[in-house]
Tab-separated table of C-alpha atoms and ligand atoms in Angstrom:
chain	number	residue	atom	x	y	z
A	1	UNK	CA	-0.005	0.016	0.093
A	2	UNK	CA	1.196	3.504	-0.622
A	3	UNK	CA	-0.205	6.292	1.708
A	4	UNK	CA	-0.213	9.958	1.545
A	5	UNK	CA	0.609	11.331	4.929
A	6	UNK	CA	-2.526	12.487	6.982
A	7	UNK	CA	-1.650	16.146	7.070
A	8	UNK	CA	-0.351	16.317	3.536
A	9	UNK	CA	-2.294	19.407	2.045
A	10	UNK	CA	-4.158	18.814	-1.066
A	11	UNK	CA	-5.028	21.953	-2.846
A	12	UNK	CA	-6.338	23.250	-6.255
A	13	UNK	CA	-4.367	26.230	-7.804
A	14	UNK	CA	-5.625	29.153	-9.919
A	15	UNK	CA	-4.304	32.687	-11.133
A	16	UNK	CA	-6.023	35.961	-11.444
A	17	UNK	CA	-5.890	36.532	-15.222
A	18	UNK	CA	-6.503	32.958	-16.045
A	19	UNK	CA	-9.611	32.670	-13.924
A	20	UNK	CA	-11.101	35.972	-13.196
A	21	UNK	CA	-12.107	37.313	-16.532
A	22	UNK	CA	-13.743	40.710	-15.880
A	23	UNK	CA	-10.624	42.422	-17.268
A	24	UNK	CA	-12.189	45.683	-17.581
A	25	UNK	CA	-14.307	45.684	-14.505
A	26	UNK	CA	-13.944	46.949	-10.843
A	27	UNK	CA	-11.434	49.783	-11.983
A	28	UNK	CA	-8.866	47.157	-13.139
A	29	UNK	CA	-6.060	48.571	-14.964
A	30	UNK	CA	-4.812	47.061	-18.226
A	31	UNK	CA	-2.060	44.501	-18.338
A	32	UNK	CA	0.173	43.778	-21.420
A	33	UNK	CA	-1.632	40.582	-22.249
A	34	UNK	CA	-4.976	42.480	-23.013
A	35	UNK	CA	-3.616	43.879	-26.164
A	36	UNK	CA	-1.043	41.194	-26.930
A	37	UNK	CA	-3.840	38.378	-27.045
A	38	UNK	CA	-6.266	40.759	-28.931
A	39	UNK	CA	-3.831	41.535	-31.645
A	40	UNK	CA	-3.033	37.781	-31.995
A	41	UNK	CA	-6.600	37.331	-32.403
A	42	UNK	CA	-6.713	33.640	-31.126
A	43	UNK	CA	-8.321	33.906	-27.782
A	44	UNK	CA	-8.494	36.390	-24.951
A	45	UNK	CA	-8.319	36.607	-21.184
A	46	UNK	CA	-12.307	36.768	-21.390
A	47	UNK	CA	-14.367	35.378	-20.027
A	48	UNK	CA	-11.772	32.977	-18.533
A	49	UNK	CA	-13.715	31.229	-15.754
A	50	UNK	CA	-15.481	34.223	-14.487
A	51	UNK	CA	-13.980	33.718	-11.132
A	52	UNK	CA	-14.553	37.259	-10.329
A	53	UNK	CA	-18.314	36.748	-10.037
A	54	UNK	CA	-18.386	33.145	-9.480
A	55	UNK	CA	-15.790	32.411	-6.799
A	56	UNK	CA	-18.296	31.462	-4.124
A	57	UNK	CA	-19.394	28.577	-6.409
A	58	UNK	CA	-15.708	27.462	-7.094
A	59	UNK	CA	-15.152	27.579	-3.209
A	60	UNK	CA	-18.256	25.756	-2.493
A	61	UNK	CA	-17.107	23.031	-4.802
A	62	UNK	CA	-13.714	23.058	-3.199
A	63	UNK	CA	-15.300	22.138	0.239
A	64	UNK	CA	-17.473	19.579	-1.389
A	65	UNK	CA	-14.694	17.698	-2.992
A	66	UNK	CA	-11.842	17.786	-0.463
A	67	UNK	CA	-9.752	20.605	-1.708
A	68	UNK	CA	-8.078	21.978	1.387
A	69	UNK	CA	-6.420	25.164	0.056
A	70	UNK	CA	-6.566	27.202	-3.094
A	71	UNK	CA	-4.006	29.195	-4.747
A	72	UNK	CA	-5.270	32.522	-5.970
A	73	UNK	CA	-3.269	35.456	-7.183
A	74	UNK	CA	-3.895	39.110	-6.610
A	75	UNK	CA	-4.047	40.991	-9.784
A	76	UNK	CA	-1.547	43.814	-9.183
A	77	UNK	CA	-3.525	45.982	-11.655
A	78	UNK	CA	-6.903	45.650	-9.547
A	79	UNK	CA	-5.105	47.422	-6.590
A	80	UNK	CA	-2.810	49.771	-8.553
A	81	UNK	CA	-4.375	50.062	-12.030
A	82	UNK	CA	-0.959	51.532	-13.390
A	83	UNK	CA	1.217	49.597	-11.022
A	84	UNK	CA	2.780	52.840	-9.236
A	85	UNK	CA	-0.380	54.950	-8.634
A	86	UNK	CA	-0.420	57.102	-5.524
A	87	UNK	CA	-3.796	55.909	-4.551
A	88	UNK	CA	-4.997	52.287	-4.512
A	89	UNK	CA	-8.300	51.137	-6.023
A	90	UNK	CA	-10.938	50.585	-3.384
A	91	UNK	CA	-13.021	48.302	-5.534
A	92	UNK	CA	-10.031	45.998	-6.292
A	93	UNK	CA	-8.994	45.906	-2.544
A	94	UNK	CA	-12.538	45.154	-1.397
A	95	UNK	CA	-12.879	42.274	-4.080
A	96	UNK	CA	-10.037	40.352	-2.513
A	97	UNK	CA	-11.394	40.788	1.094
A	98	UNK	CA	-14.512	39.185	-0.012
A	99	UNK	CA	-12.668	36.446	-1.719
A	100	UNK	CA	-10.534	35.740	1.375
A	101	UNK	CA	-13.612	35.776	3.679
A	102	UNK	CA	-15.527	33.252	1.432
A	103	UNK	CA	-12.093	31.110	1.804
A	104	UNK	CA	-12.446	31.267	5.362
A	105	UNK	CA	-16.226	30.480	5.318
A	106	UNK	CA	-15.588	27.420	3.184
A	107	UNK	CA	-12.412	26.350	5.340
A	108	UNK	CA	-10.202	26.429	2.124
A	109	UNK	CA	-6.948	28.074	3.138
A	110	UNK	CA	-5.793	30.662	0.386
A	111	UNK	CA	-2.229	30.784	-0.682
A	112	UNK	CA	-1.884	34.059	-2.200
A	113	UNK	CA	0.553	35.017	-5.039
A	114	UNK	CA	1.430	38.712	-5.623
A	115	UNK	CA	2.643	38.348	-9.372
A	116	UNK	CA	1.361	35.582	-11.631
A	117	UNK	CA	2.621	36.878	-15.078
A	118	UNK	CA	0.570	39.993	-14.892
A	119	UNK	CA	2.537	43.225	-14.402
A	120	UNK	CA	0.418	46.307	-15.083
A	121	UNK	CA	0.629	47.533	-18.557
A	122	UNK	CA	2.367	51.006	-17.757
A	123	UNK	CA	5.120	49.211	-16.138
A	124	UNK	CA	5.437	46.545	-18.641
A	125	UNK	CA	5.564	48.958	-21.431
A	126	UNK	CA	8.542	50.428	-19.558
A	127	UNK	CA	10.501	47.516	-19.854
A	128	UNK	CA	8.942	45.591	-17.098
A	129	UNK	CA	11.376	43.925	-14.524
A	130	UNK	CA	14.300	45.232	-16.601
A	131	UNK	CA	13.467	48.704	-15.160
A	132	UNK	CA	14.379	49.385	-11.428
A	133	UNK	CA	11.351	51.357	-11.121
A	134	UNK	CA	9.079	48.023	-11.619
A	135	UNK	CA	11.210	46.520	-8.849
A	136	UNK	CA	10.385	49.449	-6.552
A	137	UNK	CA	6.721	49.572	-7.473
A	138	UNK	CA	6.420	45.803	-6.755
A	139	UNK	CA	7.915	46.136	-3.308
A	140	UNK	CA	5.581	48.964	-2.424
A	141	UNK	CA	2.563	46.848	-3.815
A	142	UNK	CA	3.659	43.824	-1.837
A	143	UNK	CA	4.026	45.934	1.339
A	144	UNK	CA	0.555	47.590	0.572
A	145	UNK	CA	-1.082	44.059	0.439
A	146	UNK	CA	0.729	42.779	3.636
A	147	UNK	CA	-0.696	45.572	5.439
A	148	UNK	CA	-4.122	45.454	3.910
A	149	UNK	CA	-4.746	41.598	4.192
A	150	UNK	CA	-3.770	40.273	7.612
A	151	UNK	CA	-6.304	37.638	6.960
A	152	UNK	CA	-3.761	35.909	4.509
A	153	UNK	CA	-1.568	33.381	6.224
A	154	UNK	CA	0.404	32.176	3.028
A	155	UNK	CA	2.123	34.654	0.753
A	156	UNK	CA	3.918	33.954	-2.542
A	157	UNK	CA	5.830	36.840	-4.197
A	158	UNK	CA	6.262	35.616	-7.641
A	159	UNK	CA	5.052	32.763	-9.732
A	160	UNK	CA	7.794	31.384	-11.851
A	161	UNK	CA	10.607	33.526	-12.728
A	162	UNK	CA	12.130	31.524	-15.507
A	163	UNK	CA	8.951	30.882	-17.593
A	164	UNK	CA	8.212	34.781	-17.217
A	165	UNK	CA	11.733	35.891	-18.518
A	166	UNK	CA	11.997	33.075	-21.200
A	167	UNK	CA	8.450	33.448	-22.362
A	168	UNK	CA	9.046	37.333	-22.835
A	169	UNK	CA	12.646	37.348	-24.165
A	170	UNK	CA	13.586	33.814	-25.441
A	171	UNK	CA	10.480	32.138	-26.782
A	172	UNK	CA	8.305	35.329	-27.505
A	173	UNK	CA	5.140	33.679	-26.479
A	174	UNK	CA	4.501	36.117	-23.752
A	175	UNK	CA	4.399	40.012	-24.515
A	176	UNK	CA	6.335	41.817	-25.510
A	177	UNK	CA	7.066	38.912	-27.695
A	178	UNK	CA	10.940	39.104	-28.012
A	179	UNK	CA	12.828	36.076	-29.026
A	180	UNK	CA	16.322	34.705	-28.288
A	181	UNK	CA	17.434	37.754	-26.276
A	182	UNK	CA	19.613	35.978	-23.579
A	183	UNK	CA	20.738	39.210	-21.858
A	184	UNK	CA	17.108	40.137	-21.199
A	185	UNK	CA	16.315	36.664	-20.213
A	186	UNK	CA	19.114	36.661	-17.435
A	187	UNK	CA	18.689	40.235	-16.498
A	188	UNK	CA	14.919	40.008	-15.810
A	189	UNK	CA	15.347	36.769	-13.772
A	190	UNK	CA	17.911	38.362	-11.711
A	191	UNK	CA	15.888	41.429	-11.270
A	192	UNK	CA	12.841	39.629	-10.209
A	193	UNK	CA	14.851	37.796	-7.813
A	194	UNK	CA	16.094	41.116	-6.350
A	195	UNK	CA	12.280	42.158	-6.053
A	196	UNK	CA	11.522	38.924	-4.508
A	197	UNK	CA	14.494	39.424	-1.811
A	198	UNK	CA	13.340	42.956	-0.865
A	199	UNK	CA	9.556	41.910	-0.538
A	200	UNK	CA	10.569	39.146	1.892
A	201	UNK	CA	13.077	41.255	3.640
A	202	UNK	CA	10.310	43.831	4.402
A	203	UNK	CA	7.752	41.270	5.240
A	204	UNK	CA	10.126	39.677	7.856
A	205	UNK	CA	11.317	42.932	9.198
A	206	UNK	CA	7.776	44.286	9.825
A	207	UNK	CA	6.815	41.133	11.377
A	208	UNK	CA	3.657	40.389	9.358
A	209	UNK	CA	1.786	37.228	10.392
A	210	UNK	CA	2.089	34.050	8.273
A	211	UNK	CA	4.553	32.638	5.957
A	212	UNK	CA	6.159	33.761	2.777
A	213	UNK	CA	7.792	31.979	-0.108
A	214	UNK	CA	8.524	31.910	-3.810
A	215	UNK	CA	7.383	29.524	-6.698
A	216	UNK	CA	9.833	28.370	-9.239
A	217	UNK	CA	9.008	26.172	-12.173
A	218	UNK	CA	11.688	23.366	-11.960
A	219	UNK	CA	11.921	20.936	-14.832
A	220	UNK	CA	14.530	18.338	-14.255
A	221	UNK	CA	17.115	18.198	-17.046
A	222	UNK	CA	18.632	14.851	-17.794
A	223	UNK	CA	21.312	14.136	-20.461
A	224	UNK	CA	19.888	12.584	-23.632
A	225	UNK	CA	22.023	9.228	-23.859
A	226	UNK	CA	25.100	8.801	-21.814
A	227	UNK	CA	27.462	11.236	-23.454
A	228	UNK	CA	29.676	13.751	-21.874
A	229	UNK	CA	28.658	16.723	-24.328
A	230	UNK	CA	24.918	15.868	-23.541
A	231	UNK	CA	25.697	15.917	-19.718
A	232	UNK	CA	27.257	19.365	-20.126
A	233	UNK	CA	24.276	20.583	-22.068
A	234	UNK	CA	21.803	19.384	-19.585
A	235	UNK	CA	23.995	21.197	-16.983
A	236	UNK	CA	23.725	24.369	-18.931
A	237	UNK	CA	19.819	24.104	-19.390
A	238	UNK	CA	19.631	23.530	-15.808
A	239	UNK	CA	21.711	26.532	-14.778
A	240	UNK	CA	19.625	28.709	-17.523
A	241	UNK	CA	16.124	27.676	-16.007
A	242	UNK	CA	16.700	26.214	-12.495
A	243	UNK	CA	19.937	26.897	-10.828
A	244	UNK	CA	20.330	30.466	-11.591
A	245	UNK	CA	16.985	31.242	-9.601
A	246	UNK	CA	17.610	28.622	-6.890
A	247	UNK	CA	21.104	30.114	-6.229
A	248	UNK	CA	19.607	33.518	-5.822
A	249	UNK	CA	16.850	32.271	-3.677
A	250	UNK	CA	18.835	30.072	-1.223
A	251	UNK	CA	22.298	30.943	-1.475
A	252	UNK	CA	22.025	34.561	-1.927
A	253	UNK	CA	24.628	34.777	-4.597
A	254	UNK	CA	25.463	32.814	-7.636
A	255	UNK	CA	28.252	30.115	-7.279
A	256	UNK	CA	31.154	30.175	-9.434
A	257	UNK	CA	29.994	27.059	-11.250
A	258	UNK	CA	26.758	28.794	-12.025
A	259	UNK	CA	28.464	31.953	-13.228
A	260	UNK	CA	30.715	30.003	-15.546
A	261	UNK	CA	27.771	28.412	-17.107
A	262	UNK	CA	26.019	31.755	-17.467
A	263	UNK	CA	29.037	33.322	-19.121
A	264	UNK	CA	29.375	30.493	-21.283
A	265	UNK	CA	25.765	30.731	-22.443
A	266	UNK	CA	25.961	34.461	-22.841
A	267	UNK	CA	29.213	34.242	-24.847
A	268	UNK	CA	27.577	32.043	-27.417
A	269	UNK	CA	24.785	34.491	-27.889
A	270	UNK	CA	26.712	37.744	-27.600
A	271	UNK	CA	24.791	38.688	-24.325
A	272	UNK	CA	25.791	40.211	-21.024
A	273	UNK	CA	24.171	40.708	-17.499
A	274	UNK	CA	24.673	43.264	-14.964
A	275	UNK	CA	24.682	42.161	-11.289
A	276	UNK	CA	25.592	44.791	-8.884
A	277	UNK	CA	27.112	44.412	-5.448
A	278	UNK	CA	23.988	46.212	-4.067
A	279	UNK	CA	21.864	43.426	-5.599
A	280	UNK	CA	23.930	40.788	-3.973
A	281	UNK	CA	23.536	42.272	-0.786
A	282	UNK	CA	19.767	42.115	-1.343
A	283	UNK	CA	19.748	38.519	-2.088
A	284	UNK	CA	22.249	37.759	0.809
A	285	UNK	CA	19.940	39.229	3.274
A	286	UNK	CA	16.823	37.126	2.220
A	287	UNK	CA	18.456	33.772	1.535
A	288	UNK	CA	17.125	32.414	4.855
A	289	UNK	CA	13.772	34.105	5.042
A	290	UNK	CA	11.890	31.786	2.657
A	291	UNK	CA	9.451	29.904	4.825
A	292	UNK	CA	8.818	27.517	1.877
A	293	UNK	CA	9.508	26.905	-1.839
A	294	UNK	CA	6.805	26.232	-4.196
A	295	UNK	CA	7.899	24.098	-7.164
A	296	UNK	CA	5.605	23.844	-10.222
A	297	UNK	CA	6.398	20.773	-12.123
A	298	UNK	CA	4.796	19.549	-15.468
A	299	UNK	CA	7.533	17.621	-17.223
A	300	UNK	CA	11.183	16.951	-17.338
A	301	UNK	CA	13.425	17.473	-20.254
A	302	UNK	CA	16.139	15.149	-22.024
A	303	UNK	CA	18.958	17.367	-23.366
A	304	UNK	CA	21.506	16.797	-26.330
A	305	UNK	CA	24.425	19.164	-26.969
A	306	UNK	CA	23.374	21.835	-29.878
A	307	UNK	CA	25.519	24.502	-31.364
A	308	UNK	CA	23.266	25.619	-34.341
A	309	UNK	CA	21.206	28.628	-34.546
A	310	UNK	CA	18.509	29.216	-32.024
A	311	UNK	CA	15.140	27.773	-33.030
A	312	UNK	CA	11.901	27.494	-30.800
A	313	UNK	CA	8.748	26.389	-32.145
A	314	UNK	CA	6.165	26.349	-29.313
A	315	UNK	CA	3.304	23.983	-29.532
A	316	UNK	CA	0.327	26.018	-28.572
A	317	UNK	CA	-2.320	24.102	-30.348
A	318	UNK	CA	-2.090	20.709	-28.968
A	319	UNK	CA	-1.012	19.166	-32.184
A	320	UNK	CA	1.439	16.438	-30.926
A	321	UNK	CA	4.926	16.425	-32.583
A	322	UNK	CA	5.194	20.072	-33.318
A	323	UNK	CA	7.594	21.121	-30.742
A	324	UNK	CA	11.188	22.288	-31.446
A	325	UNK	CA	13.411	23.753	-28.775
A	326	UNK	CA	17.241	24.331	-29.425
A	327	UNK	CA	19.364	26.977	-27.899
A	328	UNK	CA	22.683	27.891	-29.547
A	329	UNK	CA	25.427	26.836	-27.148
A	330	UNK	CA	23.131	25.383	-24.601
A	331	UNK	CA	21.211	22.387	-25.914
A	332	UNK	CA	18.349	20.744	-27.606
A	333	UNK	CA	15.244	19.331	-25.976
A	334	UNK	CA	14.433	15.890	-27.185
A	335	UNK	CA	10.802	15.081	-27.557
A	336	UNK	CA	10.662	11.612	-29.507
A	337	UNK	CA	11.621	9.535	-26.611
A	338	UNK	CA	10.138	6.419	-25.076
A	339	UNK	CA	8.341	8.095	-22.601
A	340	UNK	CA	4.588	9.252	-22.674
A	341	UNK	CA	3.737	12.722	-23.583
A	342	UNK	CA	0.529	14.821	-23.863
A	343	UNK	CA	-0.726	16.486	-26.864
A	344	UNK	CA	1.513	19.645	-26.169
A	345	UNK	CA	4.743	17.296	-26.293
A	346	UNK	CA	5.279	17.623	-22.445
A	347	UNK	CA	7.006	14.431	-21.289
A	348	UNK	CA	4.971	12.744	-18.332
A	349	UNK	CA	7.719	11.799	-15.973
A	350	UNK	CA	6.930	11.747	-12.343
A	351	UNK	CA	10.347	10.575	-11.482
A	352	UNK	CA	11.660	13.978	-12.414
A	353	UNK	CA	9.566	15.668	-9.634
A	354	UNK	CA	11.056	13.300	-7.076
A	355	UNK	CA	14.612	13.824	-8.343
A	356	UNK	CA	14.146	17.586	-8.467
A	357	UNK	CA	12.750	17.792	-4.807
A	358	UNK	CA	15.744	15.531	-3.551
A	359	UNK	CA	18.136	17.824	-5.571
A	360	UNK	CA	16.683	20.971	-3.984
A	361	UNK	CA	17.071	19.471	-0.243
A	362	UNK	CA	20.522	18.497	-1.006
A	363	UNK	CA	21.908	21.565	-2.672
A	364	UNK	CA	20.035	23.979	-0.644
A	365	UNK	CA	19.639	22.595	2.740
A	366	UNK	CA	18.307	26.044	4.116
A	367	UNK	CA	15.113	25.299	1.991
A	368	UNK	CA	12.726	24.586	5.130
A	369	UNK	CA	9.848	23.121	3.215
A	370	UNK	CA	8.401	22.506	-0.218
A	371	UNK	CA	4.891	22.432	-1.463
A	372	UNK	CA	4.327	21.413	-5.019
A	373	UNK	CA	2.391	24.356	-5.880
A	374	UNK	CA	1.428	23.244	-9.494
A	375	UNK	CA	1.238	19.961	-11.316
A	376	UNK	CA	-1.564	18.611	-13.767
A	377	UNK	CA	-2.200	17.287	-17.069
A	378	UNK	CA	-3.428	19.569	-20.017
A	379	UNK	CA	-6.120	17.393	-21.676
A	380	UNK	CA	-8.861	17.811	-24.273
A	381	UNK	CA	-11.570	16.590	-21.950
A	382	UNK	CA	-14.553	15.132	-23.725
A	383	UNK	CA	-17.824	16.620	-22.272
A	384	UNK	CA	-19.962	13.735	-23.072
A	385	UNK	CA	-23.389	15.074	-21.711
A	386	UNK	CA	-21.490	16.155	-18.434
A	387	UNK	CA	-19.926	12.830	-17.701
A	388	UNK	CA	-16.285	13.668	-17.870
A	389	UNK	CA	-14.077	10.649	-17.953
A	390	UNK	CA	-10.596	12.082	-17.265
A	391	UNK	CA	-8.999	8.533	-16.264
A	392	UNK	CA	-5.520	9.661	-17.771
A	393	UNK	CA	-5.521	12.847	-15.451
A	394	UNK	CA	-6.191	10.750	-12.462
A	395	UNK	CA	-3.380	8.463	-13.311
A	396	UNK	CA	-1.019	11.589	-13.847
A	397	UNK	CA	-1.940	12.990	-10.473
A	398	UNK	CA	-1.594	9.720	-8.514
A	399	UNK	CA	1.838	8.971	-10.080
A	400	UNK	CA	2.911	12.573	-9.071
A	401	UNK	CA	1.648	12.333	-5.663
A	402	UNK	CA	3.577	8.860	-5.393
A	403	UNK	CA	6.711	10.731	-6.379
A	404	UNK	CA	6.136	13.121	-3.446
A	405	UNK	CA	5.894	10.324	-1.097
A	406	UNK	CA	9.029	8.859	-2.363
A	407	UNK	CA	10.924	12.357	-1.888
A	408	UNK	CA	9.399	12.348	1.730
A	409	UNK	CA	10.761	8.743	2.237
A	410	UNK	CA	14.227	9.990	1.113
A	411	UNK	CA	13.909	12.630	3.833
A	412	UNK	CA	12.652	15.706	1.932
A	413	UNK	CA	10.172	17.975	3.673
A	414	UNK	CA	7.245	18.055	1.274
A	415	UNK	CA	4.010	19.313	2.909
A	416	UNK	CA	1.382	19.542	0.033
A	417	UNK	CA	0.324	19.393	-3.548
A	418	UNK	CA	-1.669	21.880	-5.495
A	419	UNK	CA	-3.344	20.552	-8.784
A	420	UNK	CA	-3.255	22.901	-11.415
A	421	UNK	CA	-5.971	23.748	-11.823
A	422	UNK	CA	-8.737	23.817	-9.519
A	423	UNK	CA	-11.473	24.319	-12.466
A	424	UNK	CA	-10.508	24.682	-15.856
A	425	UNK	CA	-9.085	27.987	-16.614
A	426	UNK	CA	-7.749	29.786	-19.677
A	427	UNK	CA	-4.225	28.690	-20.759
A	428	UNK	CA	-1.796	31.777	-21.623
A	429	UNK	CA	-0.543	30.210	-24.793
A	430	UNK	CA	-3.080	27.636	-25.481
A	431	UNK	CA	-6.390	29.235	-24.954
A	432	UNK	CA	-9.387	27.324	-23.960
A	433	UNK	CA	-8.875	23.804	-25.335
A	434	UNK	CA	-6.291	22.899	-22.979
A	435	UNK	CA	-8.118	21.777	-19.752
A	436	UNK	CA	-6.524	20.987	-16.405
A	437	UNK	CA	-9.244	21.235	-13.864
A	438	UNK	CA	-11.179	19.037	-11.354
A	439	UNK	CA	-14.212	21.011	-12.489
A	440	UNK	CA	-15.094	21.187	-16.127
A	441	UNK	CA	-16.145	24.725	-17.167
A	442	UNK	CA	-18.401	25.443	-19.907
A	443	UNK	CA	-16.968	28.792	-21.056
A	444	UNK	CA	-20.247	29.749	-22.570
A	445	UNK	CA	-22.610	29.294	-19.759
A	446	UNK	CA	-20.113	29.203	-16.969
A	447	UNK	CA	-21.424	26.037	-15.520
A	448	UNK	CA	-19.100	23.788	-13.635
A	449	UNK	CA	-19.193	19.948	-13.814
A	450	UNK	CA	-17.114	17.825	-11.470
A	451	UNK	CA	-15.024	15.400	-13.558
A	452	UNK	CA	-14.252	11.745	-12.571
A	453	UNK	CA	-10.954	13.179	-11.128
A	454	UNK	CA	-12.921	15.252	-8.738
A	455	UNK	CA	-14.773	12.283	-7.352
A	456	UNK	CA	-11.414	10.328	-7.031
A	457	UNK	CA	-9.739	13.383	-5.358
A	458	UNK	CA	-12.551	13.490	-2.642
A	459	UNK	CA	-12.026	9.753	-1.896
A	460	UNK	CA	-8.276	10.183	-1.763
A	461	UNK	CA	-8.514	13.131	0.491
A	462	UNK	CA	-10.750	10.945	2.833
A	463	UNK	CA	-8.730	7.606	2.468
A	464	UNK	CA	-5.286	8.709	1.620
A	465	UNK	CA	-4.572	5.520	-0.252
A	466	UNK	CA	-2.433	6.066	-3.427
A	467	UNK	CA	-2.308	2.268	-4.262
A	468	UNK	CA	-5.428	1.894	-6.433
A	469	UNK	CA	-4.468	1.224	-9.964
A	470	UNK	CA	-7.691	0.951	-11.590
A	471	UNK	CA	-6.675	3.901	-13.759
A	472	UNK	CA	-5.529	3.326	-17.226
A	473	UNK	CA	-2.059	4.305	-18.474
A	474	UNK	CA	-1.394	6.956	-21.153
A	475	UNK	CA	-1.053	6.067	-24.547
B	501	BGP	C1	2.383	27.378	-15.384
B	501	BGP	C2	1.809	28.615	-14.872
B	501	BGP	C3	0.251	28.294	-14.897
B	501	BGP	C4	-0.368	27.625	-15.817
B	501	BGP	C5	0.430	26.392	-16.216
B	501	BGP	C6	0.103	25.450	-17.330
B	501	BGP	O1	3.744	27.719	-15.979
B	501	BGP	O2	2.110	29.171	-13.631
B	501	BGP	O3	-0.132	29.661	-15.008
B	501	BGP	O4	-0.585	28.281	-17.212
B	501	BGP	O5	1.861	26.487	-16.345
B	501	BGP	O6	0.580	26.027	-18.587
B	501	BGP	P1	-0.103	25.963	-20.048
B	501	BGP	O7	-1.324	26.818	-19.719
B	501	BGP	O8	0.663	26.749	-20.896
B	501	BGP	O9	-0.268	24.630	-20.309
């Protein structure tokens, strides 16, 4: 038998822009995504899951189906419409008080993120986190929220530094849509880490109640086949997307090994990064203040050495086999492996989650505790008159929870798991056909329908038994 520990938290995750909709309501300011998506013309952040109006329903479902906690994010531009306004927007402030009150009523603990991909448009247009003014404005906004919402016990500064920076400046799938700019990618990662460090320092100095942490997306990088050059490529990819931000979080500086890799990548791509003494002092002062680390984990990658031109083709449609990811002087991601993958070419590899957690605990012994803050399976659910059989998703979740149990057995302090996503939400680069939720959302009527996984989840939370293998494997 495989048992999930009794006090292991089982939560569901959402994010403001992906769930709330109501992008023009309640005095909300614009974010860069509004125009970016409009211009792309495929889908927009409307209506999303209309969480702005329907949060009581989603919290009622959470209570009913054994969801102990919910990740939500505050939309910065609901509080400060331009990001740096002198006066905060009362309607936005009140909305989150109502939301947290409803969480309390339903006994669902909110884990609240301050930045989930949605810098207010005015700051974004002025170079987003490449600009010192955005760092200062973020810290001011964070302090405002700490002061305003004492009812919140769990704070997260940033959701996923690397995907933001790479989405904006490497892949170009996030606004402003810039590609292959390694300087901006490293600089914005570093600057967001400085903003994080300043925010948690202030949180601790002013002795606000509760805990605070950060969420990183950590995909484990394995060498493709047992070759020396592939091992090095996997290491470079690991630094680029994992170790650079982990060092900043827990060491308070970048180790020589990491900086050598950073310079190697930058040299191959004619880039540079500016890390000042003052920045390093900020990182150093914050390195032991993280109460927890959130790990978002969806996939692992197998990396082959690569020195050709940069080439990324992002699969944003669910047409299996269309992904390409090759970075000059870094490596190439291999997709056609003997490992199951979803329609978006994400390799389903639960061992990678276990290995990643063990690595964090080993390399960063001051980590305190880990939550898996996102994990889940993008799937084209079949509605079938309201009977939604998402057996492959159940299998996916079960296997990743087993990976958590294995990490715990190996001595890692893992205290909870948040499924991405609580209900179906809008996906940044895929729109509305990539579903993740326990609850199916009919985006036209905004009705919710519990999927098979929701019933399984409820039973799991009550019984804590992960052994059941009645679920079928992925093809
Ligand atoms: C994470 C983000 C989430 C969510 C998830 C799934 O990187 O934190 O916001 O979008 O990925 O990604 P996608 O919607 O691209 O499938």
